Coordinates of C-alpha atoms and ligand atoms in Angstrom, one line a residue:
M1 CA 33.8 -11.4 22.9
I2 CA 33.3 -9.0 20.0
I3 CA 30.4 -8.6 18.6
S4 CA 30.0 -8.0 14.7
D5 CA 27.2 -5.2 13.9
K6 CA 27.6 -6.1 10.0
Y7 CA 25.8 -8.7 8.3
L8 CA 26.8 -9.9 4.7
V9 CA 25.3 -12.6 3.0
S10 CA 27.2 -14.8 0.5
N11 CA 25.9 -17.7 -0.8
K12 CA 26.5 -19.8 -4.0
E13 CA 23.3 -17.9 -5.8
D14 CA 25.2 -14.9 -6.0
L15 CA 28.1 -16.4 -8.2
E16 CA 26.0 -17.7 -10.3
A17 CA 24.0 -14.2 -10.6
I18 CA 27.1 -12.8 -11.8
E19 CA 28.2 -15.2 -14.0
E20 CA 25.2 -15.1 -16.0
V21 CA 25.1 -11.5 -16.0
L22 CA 28.9 -11.8 -17.3
N23 CA 28.1 -14.2 -19.8
N24 CA 25.3 -11.4 -21.3
K25 CA 27.7 -9.1 -21.8
K26 CA 25.6 -6.1 -20.5
L27 CA 26.9 -4.9 -17.6
S28 CA 25.6 -1.5 -17.6
G29 CA 22.2 -0.3 -16.0
T30 CA 20.5 -0.4 -19.1
S31 CA 21.0 -4.5 -19.1
D32 CA 17.7 -6.7 -19.2
V33 CA 18.4 -7.5 -15.6
I34 CA 17.4 -3.9 -14.1
E35 CA 14.1 -4.3 -15.3
K36 CA 13.8 -7.8 -14.0
Y37 CA 14.8 -6.5 -10.4
E38 CA 12.6 -3.6 -10.7
K39 CA 9.6 -5.8 -11.4
E40 CA 10.8 -8.1 -8.2
L41 CA 10.9 -5.1 -5.9
A42 CA 7.2 -4.1 -7.1
S43 CA 5.9 -6.8 -6.5
F44 CA 7.9 -8.0 -3.4
F45 CA 7.0 -4.3 -1.5
K46 CA 3.1 -4.0 -3.7
S47 CA 4.3 -1.0 -5.3
K48 CA 3.4 0.1 -8.8
Y49 CA 6.6 1.1 -9.7
A50 CA 10.3 0.7 -8.8
V51 CA 13.2 2.6 -10.3
T52 CA 16.9 1.2 -8.9
V53 CA 19.4 3.9 -8.6
S54 CA 23.0 3.7 -7.6
S55 CA 22.6 4.6 -4.0
G56 CA 20.2 5.8 -1.3
T57 CA 21.9 9.3 -1.7
A58 CA 21.2 9.3 -5.3
A59 CA 17.4 8.1 -4.4
V60 CA 16.5 10.8 -2.3
Q61 CA 17.9 13.1 -5.0
T62 CA 15.7 11.4 -7.4
A63 CA 12.9 11.7 -5.1
L64 CA 13.0 15.6 -4.7
F65 CA 13.4 16.0 -8.2
S66 CA 10.6 14.2 -9.0
V67 CA 8.4 15.8 -6.7
G68 CA 9.6 19.3 -8.2
V69 CA 12.2 20.5 -5.5
E70 CA 14.1 23.6 -6.7
S71 CA 17.2 26.1 -5.8
G72 CA 15.2 28.8 -2.9
D73 CA 12.4 25.8 -2.0
E74 CA 11.9 24.9 1.6
V75 CA 12.1 21.1 2.7
I76 CA 10.7 20.0 6.0
V77 CA 12.7 17.2 7.4
S78 CA 13.2 15.8 11.2
S79 CA 16.9 16.6 12.6
N80 CA 17.5 12.8 13.7
C81 CA 18.0 11.5 10.3
P82 CA 21.7 11.2 8.9
C83 CA 23.5 13.4 6.8
M84 CA 22.4 11.2 3.6
T85 CA 18.9 12.6 3.7
V86 CA 19.9 16.2 3.9
F87 CA 22.9 16.6 1.4
P88 CA 20.7 16.4 -1.3
I89 CA 18.4 18.9 -0.3
I90 CA 21.5 21.5 0.2
F91 CA 22.8 20.2 -3.0
I92 CA 19.3 21.3 -5.1
G93 CA 20.0 24.6 -3.9
A94 CA 16.7 24.2 -1.3
K95 CA 16.5 24.5 2.7
P96 CA 16.4 21.9 4.6
I97 CA 13.8 22.9 7.6
F98 CA 14.3 21.1 10.8
C99 CA 11.2 20.0 12.4
D100 CA 11.0 18.6 16.0
V101 CA 9.5 14.5 16.0
N102 CA 6.8 12.9 18.3
R103 CA 8.2 12.5 21.9
D104 CA 8.5 8.5 21.8
N105 CA 9.2 8.0 17.9
F106 CA 10.7 9.4 14.8
G107 CA 7.4 10.7 13.2
L108 CA 7.4 14.3 12.5
N109 CA 5.3 16.0 15.3
L110 CA 2.3 17.1 13.6
D111 CA 1.8 20.6 15.5
S112 CA 5.3 21.0 15.1
L113 CA 5.1 20.5 11.3
N114 CA 2.1 22.9 10.7
K115 CA 4.0 25.5 12.0
K116 CA 7.2 24.8 10.0
I117 CA 5.0 25.1 7.0
T118 CA 5.0 28.4 4.4
P119 CA 4.4 28.9 1.0
K120 CA 8.0 27.6 0.1
T121 CA 7.2 24.2 1.2
K122 CA 7.8 21.9 -1.4
A123 CA 8.2 18.7 0.1
I124 CA 8.2 16.5 3.8
I125 CA 10.7 13.9 4.4
E126 CA 9.7 11.5 7.0
I127 CA 12.7 9.0 8.3
P128 CA 12.0 6.0 10.4
M129 CA 15.2 5.4 11.9
W130 CA 16.7 1.9 12.6
G131 CA 13.2 0.4 11.1
Y132 CA 11.1 1.1 13.5
P133 CA 8.0 2.3 12.4
T134 CA 6.0 5.7 12.6
E135 CA 2.4 6.9 12.2
V136 CA 3.0 7.7 8.3
N137 CA -0.7 7.0 7.6
K138 CA -1.4 10.0 9.8
L139 CA 1.4 11.9 8.2
Y140 CA 0.4 11.2 4.7
K141 CA -3.5 12.1 5.4
F142 CA -2.1 15.7 6.7
S143 CA 0.5 16.1 3.8
K144 CA -2.2 15.6 1.4
S145 CA -4.8 18.0 3.1
E146 CA -1.5 20.6 2.6
K147 CA -1.0 19.4 -0.8
I148 CA 2.6 18.8 -0.4
P149 CA 4.6 15.5 -1.6
L150 CA 5.5 13.2 1.1
I151 CA 8.9 11.7 0.9
L152 CA 9.7 8.7 2.9
D153 CA 13.4 7.8 3.1
L154 CA 12.8 4.1 4.0
A155 CA 17.0 3.5 3.7
Q156 CA 16.8 1.6 7.3
A157 CA 13.2 0.7 6.8
Q158 CA 12.8 -1.7 4.2
G159 CA 9.9 -4.7 4.9
T160 CA 8.6 -2.6 8.1
K161 CA 5.1 -2.3 8.2
L162 CA 2.2 -0.3 9.8
K163 CA -1.3 -2.0 9.9
D164 CA 0.4 -4.9 8.0
N165 CA 1.1 -2.6 5.0
Y166 CA 4.4 -1.9 3.9
L167 CA 5.2 2.0 5.1
S168 CA 5.9 2.9 1.4
F169 CA 2.0 2.5 0.9
Y170 CA 1.6 5.7 2.9
G171 CA 4.0 8.0 1.0
D172 CA 4.2 9.7 -2.5
I173 CA 7.6 8.0 -3.2
S174 CA 9.8 6.4 -0.8
C175 CA 13.6 5.9 -0.8
F176 CA 15.6 3.0 -0.1
S177 CA 19.6 2.0 0.1
T178 CA 21.2 -1.1 -0.8
H179 CA 24.2 -0.1 0.7
D180 CA 26.4 -3.3 2.9
R181 CA 24.7 -2.0 5.8
K182 CA 21.1 -2.4 4.6
L183 CA 18.8 -5.1 5.0
I184 CA 18.8 -5.6 1.3
A185 CA 22.2 -5.5 0.6
T186 CA 23.9 -5.1 -2.9
G187 CA 27.4 -3.2 -1.9
E188 CA 26.4 -0.1 -3.7
G189 CA 22.9 0.8 -4.8
G190 CA 19.2 2.1 -4.0
Y191 CA 15.8 2.0 -5.5
I192 CA 12.5 4.0 -5.4
L193 CA 8.9 2.7 -4.8
T194 CA 5.8 5.0 -6.1
N195 CA 2.4 4.3 -7.1
N196 CA 2.4 7.5 -9.0
K197 CA 2.9 7.4 -12.8
Y198 CA 4.1 11.1 -13.0
F199 CA 6.5 10.9 -10.2
Y200 CA 7.7 7.6 -11.9
N201 CA 8.3 8.6 -15.6
L202 CA 10.4 12.0 -14.2
A203 CA 12.5 9.6 -12.1
K204 CA 13.0 6.9 -14.8
K205 CA 14.5 9.9 -16.8
F206 CA 15.8 11.7 -14.3
I207 CA 18.5 8.8 -13.7
K208 CA 19.5 8.7 -17.3
F209 CA 20.2 12.0 -18.4
G210 CA 17.1 12.9 -18.7
D211 CA 16.8 10.7 -21.7
M212 CA 19.1 12.7 -23.5
N213 CA 16.4 14.2 -25.3
G214 CA 17.8 17.6 -25.4
V215 CA 14.6 18.4 -23.4
N216 CA 14.7 17.1 -20.0
F217 CA 17.3 17.4 -17.2
G218 CA 18.6 14.5 -15.6
L219 CA 22.4 12.9 -14.2
N220 CA 23.6 9.3 -14.5
Y221 CA 22.2 7.4 -11.4
K222 CA 21.5 4.2 -13.1
L223 CA 22.3 0.9 -11.2
G224 CA 24.7 -1.7 -12.8
A225 CA 23.7 -4.9 -13.8
M226 CA 25.8 -6.9 -11.4
Q227 CA 24.2 -5.4 -8.3
A228 CA 20.8 -6.1 -9.6
A229 CA 21.8 -9.7 -10.4
I230 CA 22.8 -9.6 -6.4
G231 CA 19.6 -8.0 -5.2
I232 CA 17.5 -10.3 -7.0
K233 CA 18.7 -13.2 -4.8
R234 CA 18.3 -11.0 -2.0
I235 CA 14.8 -10.3 -2.1
N236 CA 14.3 -14.3 -2.1
N237 CA 15.7 -14.3 1.0
F238 CA 14.4 -11.4 2.6
N239 CA 11.3 -12.6 4.7
N240 CA 13.5 -15.1 6.6
Q241 CA 16.2 -12.3 7.2
L242 CA 13.2 -10.5 8.9
K243 CA 11.9 -13.4 11.0
K244 CA 15.3 -14.2 11.9
R245 CA 15.8 -10.9 13.4
K246 CA 12.4 -10.5 14.8
E247 CA 13.3 -13.7 16.8
N248 CA 16.8 -12.5 17.9
A249 CA 14.9 -8.8 19.2
R250 CA 12.1 -10.7 20.8
Y251 CA 14.7 -13.3 22.5
I252 CA 16.8 -10.1 23.9
M253 CA 13.9 -8.3 25.2
H254 CA 12.3 -11.5 26.6
N255 CA 15.2 -12.1 28.8
L256 CA 16.1 -8.4 29.7
N257 CA 15.7 -7.7 33.5
N258 CA 16.9 -4.5 34.0
P259 CA 14.4 -1.8 35.4
K260 CA 16.8 1.2 33.1
I261 CA 16.5 -0.3 29.8
K262 CA 13.4 -0.5 27.5
E263 CA 12.6 -1.2 24.0
F264 CA 11.8 1.7 22.0
E265 CA 8.3 2.7 21.2
I266 CA 6.6 0.8 18.6
V267 CA 3.6 2.7 17.2
K268 CA 0.1 1.0 17.4
N269 CA -0.2 -1.6 14.9
G270 CA 3.1 -1.1 13.8
S271 CA 6.0 -3.9 12.7
P272 CA 9.7 -3.0 13.0
N273 CA 12.2 -4.8 10.5
Y274 CA 15.0 -5.0 13.2
Y275 CA 17.4 -3.2 11.0
S276 CA 18.6 -2.7 14.8
L277 CA 16.9 -3.4 18.4
L278 CA 17.0 0.1 19.7
L279 CA 16.5 0.5 23.3
V280 CA 16.0 3.5 25.7
L281 CA 18.3 3.9 28.4
N282 CA 17.6 5.6 31.6
F283 CA 20.8 5.7 33.5
K284 CA 22.4 8.6 34.9
N285 CA 25.2 8.9 31.7
N286 CA 24.0 7.2 29.0
S287 CA 26.5 7.7 26.7
K288 CA 29.0 6.5 29.5
I289 CA 26.6 3.3 29.5
I290 CA 26.9 3.1 25.5
E291 CA 30.8 3.6 26.4
E292 CA 30.8 0.6 28.7
L293 CA 28.8 -1.7 26.3
E294 CA 31.3 -0.8 23.7
N295 CA 34.2 -2.1 25.9
K296 CA 32.7 -5.4 26.3
G297 CA 32.8 -5.9 22.2
I298 CA 28.7 -4.6 22.1
P299 CA 28.9 -2.3 19.4
S300 CA 26.4 0.8 18.9
D301 CA 25.4 3.4 16.1
I302 CA 25.5 5.9 18.4
K303 CA 29.0 5.8 18.7
R304 CA 29.9 4.4 15.5
Y305 CA 28.1 7.8 13.9
N306 CA 28.6 10.1 17.0
Y307 CA 24.9 10.5 16.2
K308 CA 23.2 13.6 17.5
V309 CA 20.7 16.1 15.9
L310 CA 22.1 17.2 12.6
Y311 CA 22.3 20.6 13.6
K312 CA 25.0 20.2 16.3
Y313 CA 27.4 19.4 13.4
P314 CA 29.4 22.1 12.1
I315 CA 27.8 22.0 8.6
F316 CA 24.5 22.1 9.3
K317 CA 24.7 24.5 12.0
K318 CA 23.4 27.4 9.9
F319 CA 20.2 25.1 9.7
K320 CA 19.5 25.1 13.5
S321 CA 15.7 25.3 14.5
M322 CA 15.7 24.3 18.4
C323 CA 13.8 20.6 18.2
K324 CA 13.5 19.6 22.0
N325 CA 11.9 15.7 21.3
S326 CA 14.8 15.1 19.0
E327 CA 17.6 16.1 20.9
D328 CA 16.1 13.9 24.5
M329 CA 15.5 11.1 21.7
S330 CA 19.2 11.4 21.1
L331 CA 20.1 11.0 24.0
K332 CA 18.7 8.0 25.4
I333 CA 18.9 5.3 22.7
T334 CA 21.0 3.0 21.8
T335 CA 21.4 0.2 18.8
I336 CA 22.1 -3.7 19.4
P337 CA 22.6 -5.8 16.5
V338 CA 20.3 -8.7 15.9
H339 CA 21.5 -9.9 12.8
P340 CA 20.8 -13.2 11.1
A341 CA 24.2 -14.5 11.5
M342 CA 24.2 -13.5 15.8
Q343 CA 24.8 -16.8 17.5
K344 CA 22.8 -17.8 20.6
T345 CA 25.8 -17.8 22.8
E346 CA 26.4 -13.7 21.8
L347 CA 22.7 -13.0 22.5
D348 CA 23.0 -14.5 25.8
Y349 CA 26.6 -12.5 26.3
I350 CA 24.4 -9.3 25.3
I351 CA 21.3 -9.9 27.7
N352 CA 23.5 -10.8 30.7
S353 CA 25.8 -7.6 29.8
L354 CA 22.8 -5.7 29.6
N355 CA 21.2 -6.8 32.8
S356 CA 24.5 -6.4 34.9
L357 CA 24.4 -2.6 33.7
K358 CA 23.9 -0.4 36.7
Ligands
LIG1 C1 22.0 5.0 4.1 C2 21.2 6.0 4.3 C3 20.6 6.5 3.3 C4 22.2 6.8 2.0 O1 22.1 5.5 1.4 P1 23.6 5.3 0.8 O2 23.0 4.2 -0.7 O3 24.7 5.1 1.5 O4 23.9 6.5 -0.4 C5 19.9 7.4 3.1 N1 19.1 8.1 4.0 C6 19.0 6.8 5.4 C7 18.2 7.0 6.5 C8 20.2 5.9 5.1 O5 20.2 5.1 6.7

């Protein structure tokens, strides 16, 4: 059996949405459909403002610009995230400062964070990987007391909640991707959410050449109208998708009886979106186990992306700062697909395969 880790929605509604855009003859990022999509995103995620952008990476860069990160500044970030969160920092000419995470979750460790703050720190970025919530409420309190803006990279955490609030509730500005692999998928695309009018206005201008008024700086990070039209349809079905993912994850965990495998920590009052089911392995050689699962047709993001702490890759080596918890965590986790297209036979196959691992 080969299990797909990719969930692609396609339905009749998509064609209707695209046809409507084509008939309107406005395909660019200034079409009315963009405004409609932004309104729906803001309303769904209970945020004051939404700005759609061309990718998740563009969202991160827009957020950094909006909070005022400039060349020579420092941005604190965990080393457990993908390169896409850190490249925009480097591109601005700022320096990524890798900070350790907590022992059992992806939240920045507040003690380590406290030690990393300098007068040059201009932003903190938290990245709840694979949609598992972190204690962003505590982090936000801390960042506010330090007067440093908190950016949340929620590309993998769309729909993830803490205390019944979407995580974006606890940050100054939140970044999302709608790439094909993400939960609200439009092919390529992204958006930011914020309750801060000042950041919103800066972001809005930045993504369209600073409004071309000869005063503001900006680039073109606008989302196209067709992606927006598809995005609107995706929001309609999003809660169903989340429900199904949770059911699949619960079904696997309920039937799992291998003492060497447990689910990744869900912080108190947290609710993951189950972008993936994340497992913590306790075998002698965890990477061999991941390989074994892969050979059985059960794919893992750890293998797909050669996942390790970022400073172990050549391009990030010069930013190395030892993060012990981050390293330990990267060596013991693996992902299991639980998307809505999974069949019961596939879930049972995964359960049996996991239970038989020694
Ligand atoms: C996917 C992802 C991004 C980048 O999104 P793109 O739309 O592919 O540019 C950024 N951060 C995280 C955590 C992601 O998972």
